Coordinates of C-alpha atoms and ligand atoms in Angstrom, one line a residue:
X150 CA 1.5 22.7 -12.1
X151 CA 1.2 22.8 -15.5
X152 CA 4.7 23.6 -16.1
X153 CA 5.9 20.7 -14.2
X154 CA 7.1 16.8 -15.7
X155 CA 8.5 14.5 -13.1
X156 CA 11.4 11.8 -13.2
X157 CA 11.1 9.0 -10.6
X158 CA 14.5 7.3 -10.2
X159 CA 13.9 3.5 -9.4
X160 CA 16.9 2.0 -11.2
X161 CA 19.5 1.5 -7.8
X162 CA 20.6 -1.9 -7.7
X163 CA 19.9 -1.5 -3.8
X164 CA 22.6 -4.0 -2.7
X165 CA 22.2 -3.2 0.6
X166 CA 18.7 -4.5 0.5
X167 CA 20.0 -7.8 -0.1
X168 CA 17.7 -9.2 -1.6
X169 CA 16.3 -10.9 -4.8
X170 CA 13.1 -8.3 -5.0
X171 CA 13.8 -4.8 -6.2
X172 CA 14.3 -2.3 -3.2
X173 CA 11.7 0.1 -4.8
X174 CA 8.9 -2.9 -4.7
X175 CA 9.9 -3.8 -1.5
X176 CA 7.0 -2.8 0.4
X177 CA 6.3 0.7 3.0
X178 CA 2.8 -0.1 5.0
X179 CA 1.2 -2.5 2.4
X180 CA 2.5 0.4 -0.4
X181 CA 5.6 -0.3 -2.8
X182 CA 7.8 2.1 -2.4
X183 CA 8.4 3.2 -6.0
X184 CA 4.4 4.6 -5.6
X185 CA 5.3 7.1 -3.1
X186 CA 6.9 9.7 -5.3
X187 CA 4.8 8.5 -8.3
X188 CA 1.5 9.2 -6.2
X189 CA 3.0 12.3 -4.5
X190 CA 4.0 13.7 -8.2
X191 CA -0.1 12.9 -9.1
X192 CA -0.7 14.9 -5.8
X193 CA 1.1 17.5 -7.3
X194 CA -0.7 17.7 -10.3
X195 CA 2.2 17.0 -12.1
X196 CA 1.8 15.9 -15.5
X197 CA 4.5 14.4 -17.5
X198 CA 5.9 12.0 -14.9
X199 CA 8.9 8.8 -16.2
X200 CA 10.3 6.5 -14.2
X201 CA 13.8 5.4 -14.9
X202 CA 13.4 1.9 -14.5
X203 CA 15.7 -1.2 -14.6
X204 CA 16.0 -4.4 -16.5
X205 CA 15.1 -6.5 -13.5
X206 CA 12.5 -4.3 -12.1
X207 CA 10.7 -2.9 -15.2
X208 CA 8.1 -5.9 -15.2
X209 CA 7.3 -5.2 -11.8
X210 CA 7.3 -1.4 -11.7
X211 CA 5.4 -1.1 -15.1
X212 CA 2.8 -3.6 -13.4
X213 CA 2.4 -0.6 -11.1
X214 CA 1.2 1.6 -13.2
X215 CA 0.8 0.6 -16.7
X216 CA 0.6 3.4 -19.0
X217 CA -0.2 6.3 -16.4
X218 CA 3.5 7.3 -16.7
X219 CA 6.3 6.9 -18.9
X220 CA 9.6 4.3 -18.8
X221 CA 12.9 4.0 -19.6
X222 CA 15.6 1.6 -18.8
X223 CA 18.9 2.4 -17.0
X224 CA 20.4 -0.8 -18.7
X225 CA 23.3 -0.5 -16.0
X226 CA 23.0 1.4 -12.4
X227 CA 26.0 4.2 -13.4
X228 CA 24.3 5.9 -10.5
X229 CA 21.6 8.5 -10.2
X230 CA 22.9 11.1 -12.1
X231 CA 23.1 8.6 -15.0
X232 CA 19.9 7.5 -14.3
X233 CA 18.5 11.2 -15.0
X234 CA 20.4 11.9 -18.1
X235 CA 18.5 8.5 -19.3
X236 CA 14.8 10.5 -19.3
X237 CA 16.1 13.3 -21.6
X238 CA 15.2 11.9 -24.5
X239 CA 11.2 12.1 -23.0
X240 CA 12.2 15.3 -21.6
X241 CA 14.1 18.0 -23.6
X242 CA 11.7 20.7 -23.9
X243 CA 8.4 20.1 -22.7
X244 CA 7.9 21.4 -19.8
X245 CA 10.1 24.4 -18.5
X246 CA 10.8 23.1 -15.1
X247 CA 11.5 19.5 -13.7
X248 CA 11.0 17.6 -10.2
X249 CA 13.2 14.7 -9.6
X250 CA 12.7 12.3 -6.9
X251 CA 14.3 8.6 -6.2
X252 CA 12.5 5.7 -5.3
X253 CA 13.4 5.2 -1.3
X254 CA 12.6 8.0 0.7
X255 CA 8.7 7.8 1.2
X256 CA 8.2 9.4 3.9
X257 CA 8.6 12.8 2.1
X258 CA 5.6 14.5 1.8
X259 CA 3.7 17.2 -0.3
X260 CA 4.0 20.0 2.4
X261 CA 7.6 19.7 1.7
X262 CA 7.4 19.6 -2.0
X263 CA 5.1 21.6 -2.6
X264 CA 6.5 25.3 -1.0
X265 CA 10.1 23.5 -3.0
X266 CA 8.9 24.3 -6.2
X267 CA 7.1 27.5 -5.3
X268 CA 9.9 29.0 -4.0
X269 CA 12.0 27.4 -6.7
X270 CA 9.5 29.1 -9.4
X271 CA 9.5 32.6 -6.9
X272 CA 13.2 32.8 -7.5
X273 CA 13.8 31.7 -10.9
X274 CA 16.5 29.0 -9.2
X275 CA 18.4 26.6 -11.9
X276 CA 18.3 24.1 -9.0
X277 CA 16.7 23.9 -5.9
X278 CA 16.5 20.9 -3.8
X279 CA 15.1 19.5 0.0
X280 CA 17.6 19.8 2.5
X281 CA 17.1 18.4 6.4
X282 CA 19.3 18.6 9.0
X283 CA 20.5 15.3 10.9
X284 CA 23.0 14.3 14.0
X285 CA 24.9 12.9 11.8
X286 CA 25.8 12.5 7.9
X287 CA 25.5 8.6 7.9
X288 CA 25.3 7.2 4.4
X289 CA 23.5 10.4 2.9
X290 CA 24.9 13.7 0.5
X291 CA 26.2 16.5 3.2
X292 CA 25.5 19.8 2.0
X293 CA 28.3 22.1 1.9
X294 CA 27.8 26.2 2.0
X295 CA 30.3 29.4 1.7
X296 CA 30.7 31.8 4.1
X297 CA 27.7 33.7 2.7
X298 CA 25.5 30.3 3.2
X299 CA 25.6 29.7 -0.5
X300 CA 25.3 26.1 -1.8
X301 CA 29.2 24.8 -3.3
X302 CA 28.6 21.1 -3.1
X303 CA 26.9 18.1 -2.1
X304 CA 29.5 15.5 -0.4
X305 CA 28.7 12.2 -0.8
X306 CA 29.7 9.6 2.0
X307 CA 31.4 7.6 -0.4
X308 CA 33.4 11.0 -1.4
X309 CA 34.2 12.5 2.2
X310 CA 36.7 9.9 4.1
X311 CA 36.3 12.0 7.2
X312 CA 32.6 11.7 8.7
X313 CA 33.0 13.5 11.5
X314 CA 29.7 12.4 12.9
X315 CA 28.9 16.0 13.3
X316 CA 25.5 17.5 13.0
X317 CA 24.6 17.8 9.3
X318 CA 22.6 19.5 6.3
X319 CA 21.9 17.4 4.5
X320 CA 20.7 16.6 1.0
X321 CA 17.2 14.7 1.0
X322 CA 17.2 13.7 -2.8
X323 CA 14.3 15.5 -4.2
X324 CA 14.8 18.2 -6.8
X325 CA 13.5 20.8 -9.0
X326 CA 15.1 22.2 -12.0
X327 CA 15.2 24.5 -15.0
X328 CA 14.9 22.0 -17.2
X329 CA 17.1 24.3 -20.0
X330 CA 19.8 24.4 -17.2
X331 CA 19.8 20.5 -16.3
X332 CA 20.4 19.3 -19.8
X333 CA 22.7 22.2 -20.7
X334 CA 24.8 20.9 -17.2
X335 CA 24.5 17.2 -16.8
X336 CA 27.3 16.0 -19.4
X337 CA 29.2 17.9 -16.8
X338 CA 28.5 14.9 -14.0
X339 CA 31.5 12.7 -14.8
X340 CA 32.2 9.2 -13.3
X341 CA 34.5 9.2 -10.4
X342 CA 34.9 10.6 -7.0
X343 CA 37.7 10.9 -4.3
X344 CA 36.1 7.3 -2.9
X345 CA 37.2 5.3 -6.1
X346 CA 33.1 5.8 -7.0
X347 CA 32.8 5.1 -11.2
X348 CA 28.9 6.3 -10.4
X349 CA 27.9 9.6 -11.9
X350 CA 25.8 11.7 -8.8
X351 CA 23.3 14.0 -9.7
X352 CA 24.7 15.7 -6.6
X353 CA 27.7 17.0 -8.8
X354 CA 25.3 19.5 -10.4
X355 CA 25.3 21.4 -7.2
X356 CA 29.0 21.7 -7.3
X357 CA 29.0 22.1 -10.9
X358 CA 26.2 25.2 -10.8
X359 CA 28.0 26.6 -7.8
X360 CA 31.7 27.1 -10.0
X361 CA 29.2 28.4 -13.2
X362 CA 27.0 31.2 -11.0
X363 CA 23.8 29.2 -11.0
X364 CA 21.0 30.0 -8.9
X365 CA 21.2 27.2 -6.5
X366 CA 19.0 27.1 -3.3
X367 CA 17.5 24.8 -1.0
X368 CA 14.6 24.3 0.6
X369 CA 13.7 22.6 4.7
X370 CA 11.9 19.8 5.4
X371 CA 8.4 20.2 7.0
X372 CA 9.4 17.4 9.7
X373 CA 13.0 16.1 10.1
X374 CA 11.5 12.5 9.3
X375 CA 11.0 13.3 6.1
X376 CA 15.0 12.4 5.9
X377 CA 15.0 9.0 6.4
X378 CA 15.7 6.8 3.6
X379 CA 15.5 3.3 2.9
X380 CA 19.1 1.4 2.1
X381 CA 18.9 -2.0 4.2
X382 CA 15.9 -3.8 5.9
X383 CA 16.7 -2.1 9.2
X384 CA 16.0 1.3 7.6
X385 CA 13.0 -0.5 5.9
X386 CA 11.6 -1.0 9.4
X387 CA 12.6 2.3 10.9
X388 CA 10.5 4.2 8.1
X389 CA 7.7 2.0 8.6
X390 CA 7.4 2.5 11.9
X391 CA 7.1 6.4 11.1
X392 CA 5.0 5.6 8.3
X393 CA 2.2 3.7 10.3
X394 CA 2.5 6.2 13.5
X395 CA 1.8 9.1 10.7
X396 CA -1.3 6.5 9.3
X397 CA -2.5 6.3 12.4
X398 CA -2.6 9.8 13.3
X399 CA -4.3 10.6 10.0
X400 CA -7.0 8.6 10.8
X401 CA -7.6 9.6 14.7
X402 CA -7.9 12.9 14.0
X403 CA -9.9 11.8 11.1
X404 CA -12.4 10.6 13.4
X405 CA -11.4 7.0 14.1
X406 CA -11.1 6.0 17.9
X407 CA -7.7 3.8 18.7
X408 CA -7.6 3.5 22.6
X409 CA -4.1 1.4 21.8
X410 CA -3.0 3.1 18.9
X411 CA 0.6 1.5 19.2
X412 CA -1.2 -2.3 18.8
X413 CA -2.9 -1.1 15.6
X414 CA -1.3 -1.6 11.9
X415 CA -3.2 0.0 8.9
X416 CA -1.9 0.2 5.5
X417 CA -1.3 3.3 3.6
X418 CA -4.4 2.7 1.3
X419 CA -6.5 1.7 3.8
X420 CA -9.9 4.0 4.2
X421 CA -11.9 4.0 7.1
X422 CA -15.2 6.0 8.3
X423 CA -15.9 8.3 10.8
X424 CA -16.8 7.0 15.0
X425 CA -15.4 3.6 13.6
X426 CA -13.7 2.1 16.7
X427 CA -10.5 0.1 16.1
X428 CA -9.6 -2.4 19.1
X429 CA -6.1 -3.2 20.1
X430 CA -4.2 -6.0 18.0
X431 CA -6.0 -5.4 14.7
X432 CA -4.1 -5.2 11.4
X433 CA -5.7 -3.5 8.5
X434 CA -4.2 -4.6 5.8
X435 CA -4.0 -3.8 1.7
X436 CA -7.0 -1.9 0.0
X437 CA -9.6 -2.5 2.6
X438 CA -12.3 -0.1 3.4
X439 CA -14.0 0.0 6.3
X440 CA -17.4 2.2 6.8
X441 CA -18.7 4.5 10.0
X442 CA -19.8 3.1 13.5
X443 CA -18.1 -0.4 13.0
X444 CA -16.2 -1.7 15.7
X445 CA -13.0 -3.8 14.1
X446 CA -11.2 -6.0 16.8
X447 CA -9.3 -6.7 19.5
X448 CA -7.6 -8.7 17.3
X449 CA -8.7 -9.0 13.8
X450 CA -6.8 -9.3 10.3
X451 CA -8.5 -7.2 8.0
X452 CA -7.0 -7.7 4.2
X453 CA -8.2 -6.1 1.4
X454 CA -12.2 -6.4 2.4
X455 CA -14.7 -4.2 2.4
X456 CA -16.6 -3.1 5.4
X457 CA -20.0 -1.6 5.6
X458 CA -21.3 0.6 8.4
X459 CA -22.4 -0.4 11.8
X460 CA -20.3 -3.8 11.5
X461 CA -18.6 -5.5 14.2
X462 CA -15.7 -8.0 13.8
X463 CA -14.2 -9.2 16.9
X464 CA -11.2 -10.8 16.9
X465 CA -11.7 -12.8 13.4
X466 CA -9.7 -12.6 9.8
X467 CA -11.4 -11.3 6.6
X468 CA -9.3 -11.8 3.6
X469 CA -10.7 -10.1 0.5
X470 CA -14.3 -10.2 1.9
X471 CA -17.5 -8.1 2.0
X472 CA -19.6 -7.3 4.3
X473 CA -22.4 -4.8 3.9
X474 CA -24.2 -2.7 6.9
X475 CA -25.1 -3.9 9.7
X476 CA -23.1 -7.5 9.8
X477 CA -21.1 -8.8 12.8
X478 CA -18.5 -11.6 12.6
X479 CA -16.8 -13.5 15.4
X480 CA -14.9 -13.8 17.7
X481 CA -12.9 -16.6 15.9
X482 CA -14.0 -16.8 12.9
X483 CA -12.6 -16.5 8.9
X484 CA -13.5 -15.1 5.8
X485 CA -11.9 -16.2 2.9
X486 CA -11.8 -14.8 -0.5
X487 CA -15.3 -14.5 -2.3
X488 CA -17.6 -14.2 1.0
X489 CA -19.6 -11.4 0.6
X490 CA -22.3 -11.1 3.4
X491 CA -24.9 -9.0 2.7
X492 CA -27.1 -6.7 5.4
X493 CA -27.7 -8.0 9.2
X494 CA -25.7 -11.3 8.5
X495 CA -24.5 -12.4 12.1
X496 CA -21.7 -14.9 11.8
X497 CA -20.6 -16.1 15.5
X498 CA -17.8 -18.2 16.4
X499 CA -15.4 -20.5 14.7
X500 CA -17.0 -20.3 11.8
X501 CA -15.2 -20.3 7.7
X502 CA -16.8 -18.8 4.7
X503 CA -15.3 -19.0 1.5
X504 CA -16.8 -18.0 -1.9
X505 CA -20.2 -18.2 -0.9
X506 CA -22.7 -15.1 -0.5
X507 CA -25.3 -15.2 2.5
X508 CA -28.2 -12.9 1.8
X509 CA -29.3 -10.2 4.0
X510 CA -30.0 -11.7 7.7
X511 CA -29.1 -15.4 7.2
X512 CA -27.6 -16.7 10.2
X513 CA -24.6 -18.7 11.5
X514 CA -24.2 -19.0 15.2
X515 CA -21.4 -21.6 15.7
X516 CA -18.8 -23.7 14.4
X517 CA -19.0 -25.0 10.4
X518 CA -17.7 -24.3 6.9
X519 CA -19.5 -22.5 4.3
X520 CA -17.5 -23.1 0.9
X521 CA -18.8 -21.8 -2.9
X522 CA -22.5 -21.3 -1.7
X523 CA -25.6 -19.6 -2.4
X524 CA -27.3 -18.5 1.3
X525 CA -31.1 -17.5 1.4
X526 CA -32.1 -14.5 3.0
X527 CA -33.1 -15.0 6.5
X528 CA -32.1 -19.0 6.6
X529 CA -30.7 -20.2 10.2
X530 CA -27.9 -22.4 9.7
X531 CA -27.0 -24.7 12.5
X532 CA -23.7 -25.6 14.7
X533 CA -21.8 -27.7 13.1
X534 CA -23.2 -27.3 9.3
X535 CA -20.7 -28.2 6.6
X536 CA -20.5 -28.3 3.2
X537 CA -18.5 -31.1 1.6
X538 CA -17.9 -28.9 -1.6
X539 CA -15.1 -30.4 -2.5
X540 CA -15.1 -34.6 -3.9
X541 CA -11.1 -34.5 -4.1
X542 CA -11.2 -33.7 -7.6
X543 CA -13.6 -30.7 -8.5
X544 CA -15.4 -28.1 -6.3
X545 CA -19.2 -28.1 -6.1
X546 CA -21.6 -25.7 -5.0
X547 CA -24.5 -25.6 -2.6
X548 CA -27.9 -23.7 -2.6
X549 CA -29.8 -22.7 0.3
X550 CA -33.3 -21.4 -0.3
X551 CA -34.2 -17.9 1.7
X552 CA -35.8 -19.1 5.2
X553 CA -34.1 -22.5 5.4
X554 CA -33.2 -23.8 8.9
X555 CA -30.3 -26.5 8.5
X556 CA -30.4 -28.5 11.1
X557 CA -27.1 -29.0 13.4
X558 CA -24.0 -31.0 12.4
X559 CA -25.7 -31.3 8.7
X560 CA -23.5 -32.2 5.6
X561 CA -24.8 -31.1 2.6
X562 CA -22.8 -33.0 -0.3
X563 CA -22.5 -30.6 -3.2
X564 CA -23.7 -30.4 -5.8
X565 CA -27.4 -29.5 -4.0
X566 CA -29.7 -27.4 -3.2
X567 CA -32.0 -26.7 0.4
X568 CA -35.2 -25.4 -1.0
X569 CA -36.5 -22.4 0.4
X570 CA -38.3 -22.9 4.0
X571 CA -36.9 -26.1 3.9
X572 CA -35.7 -27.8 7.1
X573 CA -32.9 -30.7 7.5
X574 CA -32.8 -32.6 10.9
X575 CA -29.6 -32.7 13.1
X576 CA -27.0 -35.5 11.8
X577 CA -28.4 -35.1 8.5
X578 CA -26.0 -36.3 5.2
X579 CA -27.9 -34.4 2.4
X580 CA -26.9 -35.6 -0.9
X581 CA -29.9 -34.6 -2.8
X582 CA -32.1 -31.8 -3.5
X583 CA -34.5 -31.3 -0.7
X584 CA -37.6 -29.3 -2.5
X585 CA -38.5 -26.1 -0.8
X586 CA -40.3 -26.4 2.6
X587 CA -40.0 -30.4 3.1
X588 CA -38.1 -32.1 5.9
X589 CA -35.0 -33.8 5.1
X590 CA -33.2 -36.2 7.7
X591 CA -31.3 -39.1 8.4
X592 CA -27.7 -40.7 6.6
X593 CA -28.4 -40.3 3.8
X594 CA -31.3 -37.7 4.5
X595 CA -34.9 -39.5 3.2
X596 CA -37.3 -36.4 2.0
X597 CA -40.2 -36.8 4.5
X598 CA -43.7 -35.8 3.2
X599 CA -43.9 -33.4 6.2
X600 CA -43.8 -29.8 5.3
X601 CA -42.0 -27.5 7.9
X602 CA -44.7 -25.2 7.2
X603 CA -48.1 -25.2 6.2
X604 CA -48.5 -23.2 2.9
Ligands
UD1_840 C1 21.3 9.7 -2.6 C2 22.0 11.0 -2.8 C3 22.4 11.6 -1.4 C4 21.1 11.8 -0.6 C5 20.3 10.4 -0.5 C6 19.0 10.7 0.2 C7 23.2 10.7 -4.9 C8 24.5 10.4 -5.5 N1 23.2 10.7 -3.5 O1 22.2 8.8 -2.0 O2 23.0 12.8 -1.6 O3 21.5 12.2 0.7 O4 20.1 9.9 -1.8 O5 18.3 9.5 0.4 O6 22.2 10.8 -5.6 N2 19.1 5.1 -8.7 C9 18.9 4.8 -10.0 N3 20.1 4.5 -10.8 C10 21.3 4.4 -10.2 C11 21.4 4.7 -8.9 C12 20.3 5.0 -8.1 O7 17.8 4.9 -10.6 O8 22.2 4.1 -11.0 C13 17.9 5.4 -7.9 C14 17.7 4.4 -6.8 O9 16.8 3.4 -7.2 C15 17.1 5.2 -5.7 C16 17.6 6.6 -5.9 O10 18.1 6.7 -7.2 O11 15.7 5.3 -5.7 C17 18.7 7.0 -4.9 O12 19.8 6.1 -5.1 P1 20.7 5.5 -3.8 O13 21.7 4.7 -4.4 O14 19.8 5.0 -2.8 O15 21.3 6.9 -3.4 P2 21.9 7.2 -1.9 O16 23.2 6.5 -1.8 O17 21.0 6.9 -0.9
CA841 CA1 19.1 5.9 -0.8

């Protein structure tokens, strides 16, 4: 691919979205949309790659991807054949050939891109783009052939005032061209069309080519879906539902078990292991990673958390949480951000964990809040156990030595630490350090001389 740059077009106003964030950051299975054709150009090995951005939406885009591509602004949305025209400047003479793609049709995919530019390469084409056939034209570029089946035009909806809501070829918006042709052509794509349109289409250039004798050709979508573009919310949904149906399929025949696949919702950068089970109403959500053997739901919220092997969460919520091999969680209960639960943890029921780490095989059967604490390896805590981290002001944080056994319904007032093999007796309000292996009860807990264990 090395004779390949890429132009992204993500400078649409997207009216139609109506709505105060960007269309091509509005959001595809967890995934912006604007990262579909930048990721699928990547794919591609394509190296040069700018994205035609616009003033409202370069902060967010360029928060994307930060210097992995190049920008420029489309100061005003003249429309995407403007919006091309705008990347010359990055452009003009690099690379011989050049694949353009806009920002809302994600669900195109590199087994349709891919044979586009080989055969565009095969036949030394000036232009060559994706076509698809549909029941009808809708809001989307018709193609329009001769009697030999050779490209004249591209009609735009806003340019044909008779839709006959025929079947249709029609134009899918991704494109490869000889980059000599394009900028010797484009100052051809003038403002204006038959609908009263002051945009300039980088569909004229088919039109354009067709009167000059280019070599103009097209090539099929893989799967008709591939079509489907995103314009307003409803087709935001419509493509999403493809989208996660295709997700999901990836991953069964992956090797991931779904007996309800239609109840499960995983993003597109989502990773999961092989003989992992996935329950019915279970969202996987963001950049979470789940390992092998694990058994995630029914009903569990899994967002951006990692997930080690042989884990089991049963209808629980893990928000930007870890949990190595071997840990099981629920049902019913929450991690929050910063719990990080290392091997053979058990967490039952109803229980909250927020920046705290338990070491491998503590224990937490029942009911309580865990909140920025240290947990020993091995230490039992009890129903009911809370940290009071928090005095209304600042947060405070609580150590629990390995082998501890907190007693039930214990409050441990941070700041303060549970020595190791240390025990605290049910009811207990802990407000100072109890040394390692003593006995610690009452309100507030007295440190009693009896040791837990003899040592
Ligand atoms: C476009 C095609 C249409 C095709 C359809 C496929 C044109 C004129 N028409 O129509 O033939 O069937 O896609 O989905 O191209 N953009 C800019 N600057 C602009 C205008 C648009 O960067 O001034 C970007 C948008 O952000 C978007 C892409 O270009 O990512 C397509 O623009 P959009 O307005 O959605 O084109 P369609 O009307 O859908
Ligand atoms: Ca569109």
């Amino acid at each position: 691919m090395d004779q390949w740059a890429g132009v992204v077009l993500a400078a649409g106003e997207g009216k139609r979205m109506n709505s105060r964030v960007s269309k091509v950051l509005h959001q595809v299975c967890g995934k912006e949309l604007v990262r579909y054709p930048v990721e699928l150009l990547r794919e591609l090995g394509v190296q040069q790659v700018v994205v035609v951005v616009s003033p409202s939406n370069a902060a967010g885009v360029q928060a994307l991807f930060g210097d992995t591509v190049e920008y420029v602004t489309q100061e005003e949305a003249l429309g995407t054949g403007d919006a091309l025209n705008r990347a010359k400047h990055l452009l003009d003479g690099q690379f011989p050939h050049l694949l353009v793609m806009g920002s809302d049709a994600p669900l195109v995919r590199l087994h349709s891109v891919k044979p586009l530019m080989e055969s565009h390469l095969d036949s030394s084409n000036d232009m060559t783009f994706l076509t698809a056939h549909a029941a009808t034209a809708q809001d989307l570029g018709r193609v329009v052939r001769d009697p030999e089946g050779r490209v004249t035009s591209i009609v735009e909806a806003a340019e044909s005032r008779d839709d006959s809501g025929e079947p249709a070829e029609i134009n899918v918006g991704v494109y490869c061209f000889s980059t000599k042709w394009l900028w010797e052509n484009i100052g051809g794509v003038g403002p204006g069309s038959p609908g009263g349109d002051q945009e300039r289409y980088i569909t004229a250039l088919a039109a354009i080519g067709a009167g000059a004798d280019a070599r103009i050709e097209t090539g099929a979508t893989a799967d008709p879906d591939d079509l489907q573009g995103v314009n307003n919310r409803l087709q935001l949904s419509q493509v999403e539902e493809v989208q996660r149906r295709r997700i999901r399929e990836h991953w069964m025949l992956a090797g991931v078990t779904m007996p309800d696949p239609a109840s499960v919702y995983i993003d597109a950068d989502v990773k999961i292991g092989q003989d992992t089970v996935i329950l019915p109403n279970t969202m996987i959500l963001g950049r979470s990673e789940i390992g092998e053997d694990c058994q995630i739901g029914p009903s569990s919220i899994i967002r951006d958390s990692k997930i080690g092997n042989h884990c089991r969460a049963t209808a629980s919520m893990l928000e930007e949480a870890v949990m190595e091999d071997s840990v099981d969680i629920g049902p019913f209960s929450h991690l929050r951000p910063g719990a990080y639960l290392e091997s053979g943890v058990h967490i039952g029921n109803f229980v909250e964990v927020k920046e705290s780490r338990f070491a491998a095989g503590a224990v937490m059967g029942h009911f309580g809040y865990v909140g920025d604490a240290s947990i020993g390896a091995q230490a039992n805590l009890g129903a009911g156990m809370v940290t009071c981290n928090y005095d209304g002001r600042d947060k405070h944080r609580t150590n629990i030595g390995a082998g501890a056994f907190i007693g039930c319904d214990t409050m441990l007032v941070a700041p303060v630490t549970v020595g190791a093999e240390a025990t605290t007796g049910a009811g207990a309000v802990v407000t100072k350090d109890v040394p390692p292996g003593r006995l610690a009860v009452g309100v507030p807990a007295k440190i009693t001389d009896r040791r837990t264990k003899t040592n």
